[in-house]
């Protein structure tokens, strides 16, 4: 399978590392032979229709900071859209940073991939939170597939668990801690009795939070994930506008102490019932969802199988990249079985 | 009274001087005892320019259209001016050229207005190349004192279906109409000059014949009029024993059977498209390929099998470049019916044409030759659909290869030909990677390393003494 990789940050490089490490097993166990024919980042592209040497690519980035300069197949300034329109490939892997305002440039990347007949695997929440119903329709119309397992729970198979493991059952509601950064901050505030500001500073020092933490602490990241789950798992045609969002800036150490007195704690919980909302919520310390640190946890309430909670790391380059690989294998399996039938 | 159809290609009518030369050639043969029907291509390069302008017109580039109009008119006017001496004839031709170029401009503007180029409109645009060359050739014939009339393919009676761009011939309707329209002209001693490549539907819409182009028109006319021979005048001496760029001692083949010519043209002899041979083959009309710049050379005569000596064995050896091999293998393929079908099906869905196939009786692998530009797509689609499905364990591409094709109807039933071919190759120390021969025994094709290709062709050319025939 020929793949155009757009985005060469931690996730993009993590994906390359996994492909390198699992090369033999992928062919032997899954008949999967991925070839990255182009990598595009902000500065330009590097291409090879036969497949790029990933080892060399990884060391290039480490040495020179960017991939498109100085290398033999590099084309400085070449855009992802141009690469997608001019190069043959079966799939686009879109791992550019999330933009929650208008979803760009990822939204254009995905639409162009569809138009040029490419399947899409993305870890970018922006386009999905803003336009998932439109994108799935466009994918169907162009007879290609759209996968985005890595958008929720990183490597933890949250979406697949609901979609595949609970197949046949009806999922009534979903509740979850969907953002690792805020969970880390709240856990720290709870354990160390410190203020939000102090906990945020610690988190930024440790690399759990961005310099501009708005996406995380104001609940937007969790809300975007909620939208994706509502669409994909519960077939609700909703976008980010439909979510009631409240972040954790106003949570005080006193709130947490009050909750602790009742045997509870405060978590930033996203829930899908009648409506979609993200807000700081008191939950029992014995609730399986009450996980510490930067972990994520999602509880599904299904009609027959009851409650299940899936817990795992919710961020990380390799973790998210592992979801991309699962998605690609799923796509291959789907097209191959269609063919045989 | 003999009847000969003569077709002149783009280079034969590239300039006024060339057209004058062509007219004299026609005059040498036409007379009371020999009637000539002429089929002409567009002036060299004009069809490509028309393809380009049709695309540009879509983008509403009115300046481009205006420039193009001036350029194409000037080129044809100067050709006419150079080739025709008589003032009145020249003026008549100029009128026709101007009117037709104006018509072309209208069509191009129309394309611009609707920003759309349908296959039908495209055929109309392309037809102007021949519509402009035929009046000039006909004018020159008049100028040297012959009776002549120019006609489009449709006016001459060629009728096709409405599959624009590659229209299918309605052969029986065409035969009936061509006879009705052209025979009276021949009786009067006129020389019809017919536009190659273009025809019409039953409703009179312009179509083009696609692959084979003007050669096809010539053999259609030959078949319809029961001509004695069809002469394809071109800029080479005929079909050759090999590519003279690879084998400097390569010679023109004087006689070939239709089957052999078909094989040879498929394998890259650019002189003629195999489809163009069909009408002549069906009606058993000999086709002669001749060099317009060396009219004394008899060229290559292509005729029915039994008239060509078959003792000659190998007739030609050609090299096919820009190919690649894909080998699909896996122990699971052994004795598994339908494996090959799946492989071909997967490639067929991606529109990948397979040039050559070979599978050993062990069934554990199948090798395919395809066009090199399609290699990556082919590997990817085989990977996705079949790799890891128990039976197929490996899909291996090789792109440093070429195909050598040895052909000749005389190989049929002649023991030892294959042995001589491969001994000759082995003597050069060249390894053969893959072999295929159909049971028709018209050709043996095999794959060698790209770097060994030319050496292999020379070795076989020498072994069968093709330069001595």
CSV table of C-alpha atoms in Angstrom, one decimal, chain A residues 62-275:
chain,number,residue,atom,x,y,z
A,62,UNK,CA,17.1,14.5,13.7
A,63,UNK,CA,20.1,16.2,12.0
A,64,UNK,CA,18.7,18.9,9.9
A,65,UNK,CA,15.4,19.8,11.5
A,66,UNK,CA,13.4,19.6,8.3
A,67,UNK,CA,13.1,16.9,5.7
A,68,UNK,CA,12.6,18.7,2.5
A,69,UNK,CA,15.9,20.5,2.3
A,70,UNK,CA,19.2,19.0,1.2
A,71,UNK,CA,17.9,15.6,0.6
A,72,UNK,CA,17.9,14.0,-2.8
A,73,UNK,CA,14.2,13.7,-3.3
A,74,UNK,CA,13.2,16.8,-1.4
A,75,UNK,CA,11.2,19.6,-2.9
A,76,UNK,CA,11.2,22.7,-0.7
A,77,UNK,CA,7.9,24.5,-0.7
A,78,UNK,CA,5.8,21.8,-2.3
A,79,UNK,CA,2.4,21.6,-0.7
A,80,UNK,CA,0.5,18.5,0.5
A,81,UNK,CA,-2.4,19.3,-1.9
A,82,UNK,CA,0.0,19.4,-4.9
A,83,UNK,CA,1.6,16.1,-3.8
A,84,UNK,CA,-1.8,14.4,-3.4
A,85,UNK,CA,-3.0,15.6,-6.8
A,86,UNK,CA,0.1,14.6,-8.7
A,87,UNK,CA,1.2,11.4,-7.0
A,88,UNK,CA,-0.4,7.9,-7.1
A,89,UNK,CA,-1.1,6.5,-3.6
A,90,UNK,CA,-3.7,4.4,-2.0
A,91,UNK,CA,-3.9,6.2,1.3
A,92,UNK,CA,-3.3,9.5,3.1
A,93,UNK,CA,-2.1,9.5,6.7
A,94,UNK,CA,-3.0,13.0,8.0
A,95,UNK,CA,-1.2,13.9,11.3
A,96,UNK,CA,-0.9,17.6,11.2
A,97,UNK,CA,-1.7,19.5,14.5
A,98,UNK,CA,-5.3,19.9,15.4
A,99,UNK,CA,-7.0,23.2,14.5
A,100,UNK,CA,-10.3,23.5,16.2
A,101,UNK,CA,-11.3,26.8,14.6
A,102,UNK,CA,-11.7,25.8,10.9
A,103,UNK,CA,-10.0,22.4,10.7
A,104,UNK,CA,-7.5,23.6,8.2
A,105,UNK,CA,-5.3,22.7,6.5
A,106,UNK,CA,-6.2,19.1,7.4
A,107,UNK,CA,-9.8,19.5,6.2
A,108,UNK,CA,-8.5,20.4,2.7
A,109,UNK,CA,-6.0,17.6,2.8
A,110,UNK,CA,-8.7,15.1,3.6
A,111,UNK,CA,-11.2,16.4,1.0
A,112,UNK,CA,-8.5,16.3,-1.7
A,113,UNK,CA,-7.5,12.8,-0.8
A,114,UNK,CA,-11.1,11.7,-1.2
A,115,UNK,CA,-11.4,13.4,-4.6
A,116,UNK,CA,-8.3,11.7,-5.8
A,117,UNK,CA,-9.5,8.3,-4.6
A,118,UNK,CA,-7.3,7.9,-1.5
A,119,UNK,CA,-8.4,6.3,1.8
A,120,UNK,CA,-7.7,8.5,4.8
A,121,UNK,CA,-6.4,7.8,8.2
A,122,UNK,CA,-6.1,10.8,10.4
A,123,UNK,CA,-5.4,11.6,14.0
A,124,UNK,CA,-6.5,15.2,13.6
A,125,UNK,CA,-9.6,16.1,15.6
A,126,UNK,CA,-10.2,19.5,14.0
A,127,UNK,CA,-11.9,18.4,10.7
A,128,UNK,CA,-13.8,15.6,12.4
A,129,UNK,CA,-15.2,17.7,15.2
A,130,UNK,CA,-16.3,20.4,12.8
A,131,UNK,CA,-17.5,18.3,9.9
A,132,UNK,CA,-17.6,14.5,10.6
A,133,UNK,CA,-21.0,13.9,9.0
A,134,UNK,CA,-20.0,15.7,5.8
A,135,UNK,CA,-16.7,13.9,5.7
A,136,UNK,CA,-18.1,10.4,6.1
A,137,UNK,CA,-20.7,11.2,3.4
A,138,UNK,CA,-17.9,12.4,1.1
A,139,UNK,CA,-15.8,9.3,1.7
A,140,UNK,CA,-18.8,7.0,0.9
A,141,UNK,CA,-19.5,9.0,-2.2
A,142,UNK,CA,-15.9,8.7,-3.4
A,143,UNK,CA,-15.9,5.0,-2.5
A,144,UNK,CA,-13.0,5.3,-0.1
A,145,UNK,CA,-12.7,4.9,3.7
A,146,UNK,CA,-12.0,7.3,6.5
A,147,UNK,CA,-10.5,6.1,9.8
A,148,UNK,CA,-9.5,8.0,12.9
A,149,UNK,CA,-9.0,5.6,15.8
A,150,UNK,CA,-6.1,7.7,17.0
A,151,UNK,CA,-8.2,10.7,17.7
A,152,UNK,CA,-9.8,9.3,20.9
A,153,UNK,CA,-7.6,7.6,23.5
A,154,UNK,CA,-4.5,7.7,21.3
A,155,UNK,CA,-3.4,4.1,21.2
A,156,UNK,CA,-6.2,2.9,23.5
A,157,UNK,CA,-8.8,1.3,21.2
A,158,UNK,CA,-11.8,3.3,22.5
A,159,UNK,CA,-13.6,3.7,19.2
A,160,UNK,CA,-13.0,0.1,18.1
A,161,UNK,CA,-14.1,-1.2,21.4
A,162,UNK,CA,-17.4,0.4,21.1
A,163,UNK,CA,-17.8,-0.2,17.3
A,164,UNK,CA,-16.5,-3.8,17.1
A,165,UNK,CA,-16.5,-5.4,20.5
A,166,UNK,CA,-20.0,-4.2,21.4
A,167,UNK,CA,-21.4,-5.0,17.9
A,168,UNK,CA,-25.1,-5.9,18.0
A,169,UNK,CA,-25.7,-4.3,21.4
A,170,UNK,CA,-27.1,-0.8,21.8
A,171,UNK,CA,-24.9,1.8,23.5
A,172,UNK,CA,-27.2,4.0,25.6
A,173,UNK,CA,-24.7,6.5,27.0
A,174,UNK,CA,-21.0,7.2,27.1
A,175,UNK,CA,-19.0,9.0,29.9
A,176,UNK,CA,-15.3,9.6,29.8
A,177,UNK,CA,-12.2,11.3,30.9
A,178,UNK,CA,-10.9,12.1,27.5
A,179,UNK,CA,-8.1,14.6,28.1
A,180,UNK,CA,-4.9,13.5,29.8
A,181,UNK,CA,-3.6,17.0,30.5
A,182,UNK,CA,-6.6,18.1,32.6
A,183,UNK,CA,-6.7,14.8,34.3
A,184,UNK,CA,-3.1,15.2,35.3
A,185,UNK,CA,-3.8,18.8,36.6
A,186,UNK,CA,-6.9,17.7,38.6
A,187,UNK,CA,-5.1,14.7,40.0
A,188,UNK,CA,-2.2,16.9,41.1
A,189,UNK,CA,-4.5,19.5,42.7
A,190,UNK,CA,-6.3,16.7,44.5
A,191,UNK,CA,-3.2,15.0,45.9
A,192,UNK,CA,-1.0,17.9,46.6
A,193,UNK,CA,-3.7,20.5,47.5
A,194,UNK,CA,-2.3,23.1,45.1
A,195,UNK,CA,-4.1,25.6,43.0
A,196,UNK,CA,-5.0,25.3,39.3
A,197,UNK,CA,-2.2,27.7,38.3
A,198,UNK,CA,0.5,25.8,40.2
A,199,UNK,CA,-0.6,22.5,38.8
A,200,UNK,CA,-0.7,23.9,35.3
A,201,UNK,CA,2.8,25.2,35.6
A,202,UNK,CA,4.0,21.8,36.8
A,203,UNK,CA,2.3,20.1,33.9
A,204,UNK,CA,3.8,22.6,31.4
A,205,UNK,CA,7.3,21.9,32.9
A,206,UNK,CA,6.8,18.1,32.5
A,207,UNK,CA,5.5,18.5,28.9
A,208,UNK,CA,2.0,17.3,29.7
A,209,UNK,CA,0.6,20.7,28.8
A,210,UNK,CA,1.2,23.1,25.9
A,211,UNK,CA,2.5,26.6,26.3
A,212,UNK,CA,-1.0,27.7,25.3
A,213,UNK,CA,-3.1,25.3,27.2
A,214,UNK,CA,-6.5,26.5,26.0
A,215,UNK,CA,-7.4,23.5,23.9
A,216,UNK,CA,-7.0,21.2,27.0
A,217,UNK,CA,-8.0,23.2,30.0
A,218,UNK,CA,-11.0,24.8,28.5
A,219,UNK,CA,-12.4,21.5,27.5
A,220,UNK,CA,-12.2,21.9,23.7
A,221,UNK,CA,-10.0,18.8,23.2
A,222,UNK,CA,-12.4,16.6,25.2
A,223,UNK,CA,-15.4,18.1,23.4
A,224,UNK,CA,-13.9,17.3,20.0
A,225,UNK,CA,-13.4,13.7,21.1
A,226,UNK,CA,-16.9,13.6,22.4
A,227,UNK,CA,-18.3,14.8,19.0
A,228,UNK,CA,-16.3,12.1,17.2
A,229,UNK,CA,-17.7,9.4,19.5
A,230,UNK,CA,-21.2,10.6,19.2
A,231,UNK,CA,-21.1,10.5,15.4
A,232,UNK,CA,-19.1,7.3,15.0
A,233,UNK,CA,-20.6,5.2,17.8
A,234,UNK,CA,-24.0,6.6,18.4
A,235,UNK,CA,-24.9,7.9,14.9
A,236,UNK,CA,-25.7,11.4,16.2
A,237,UNK,CA,-25.2,14.0,13.5
A,238,UNK,CA,-23.5,16.5,15.8
A,239,UNK,CA,-20.6,18.9,15.6
A,240,UNK,CA,-18.6,21.0,18.1
A,241,UNK,CA,-21.4,23.6,18.3
A,242,UNK,CA,-23.7,21.1,19.9
A,243,UNK,CA,-21.5,20.5,22.9
A,244,UNK,CA,-22.0,22.3,26.2
A,245,UNK,CA,-18.4,23.0,27.3
A,246,UNK,CA,-17.0,24.1,30.7
A,247,UNK,CA,-13.2,23.9,31.4
A,248,UNK,CA,-11.3,23.4,34.7
A,249,UNK,CA,-10.0,26.9,35.2
A,250,UNK,CA,-12.5,27.5,37.9
A,251,UNK,CA,-12.0,24.4,39.9
A,252,UNK,CA,-10.4,25.3,43.3
A,253,UNK,CA,-8.6,23.2,45.9
A,254,UNK,CA,-11.6,23.8,48.2
A,255,UNK,CA,-14.0,22.2,45.6
A,256,UNK,CA,-11.7,19.1,45.6
A,257,UNK,CA,-11.6,19.0,49.4
A,258,UNK,CA,-15.4,19.2,49.6
A,259,UNK,CA,-15.6,16.3,47.1
A,260,UNK,CA,-13.0,14.3,49.0
A,261,UNK,CA,-15.0,14.6,52.2
A,262,UNK,CA,-17.8,12.8,50.4
A,263,UNK,CA,-15.4,10.1,49.1
A,264,UNK,CA,-15.5,11.6,45.7
A,265,UNK,CA,-13.1,13.6,43.4
A,266,UNK,CA,-13.6,16.0,40.5
A,267,UNK,CA,-12.8,15.0,37.0
A,268,UNK,CA,-13.4,16.7,33.6
A,269,UNK,CA,-16.0,14.4,32.4
A,270,UNK,CA,-17.5,14.3,28.9
A,271,UNK,CA,-20.8,12.6,28.5
A,272,UNK,CA,-23.2,11.7,25.8
A,273,UNK,CA,-26.8,11.1,26.8
A,274,UNK,CA,-29.6,13.2,25.5
A,275,UNK,CA,-27.2,16.0,25.1
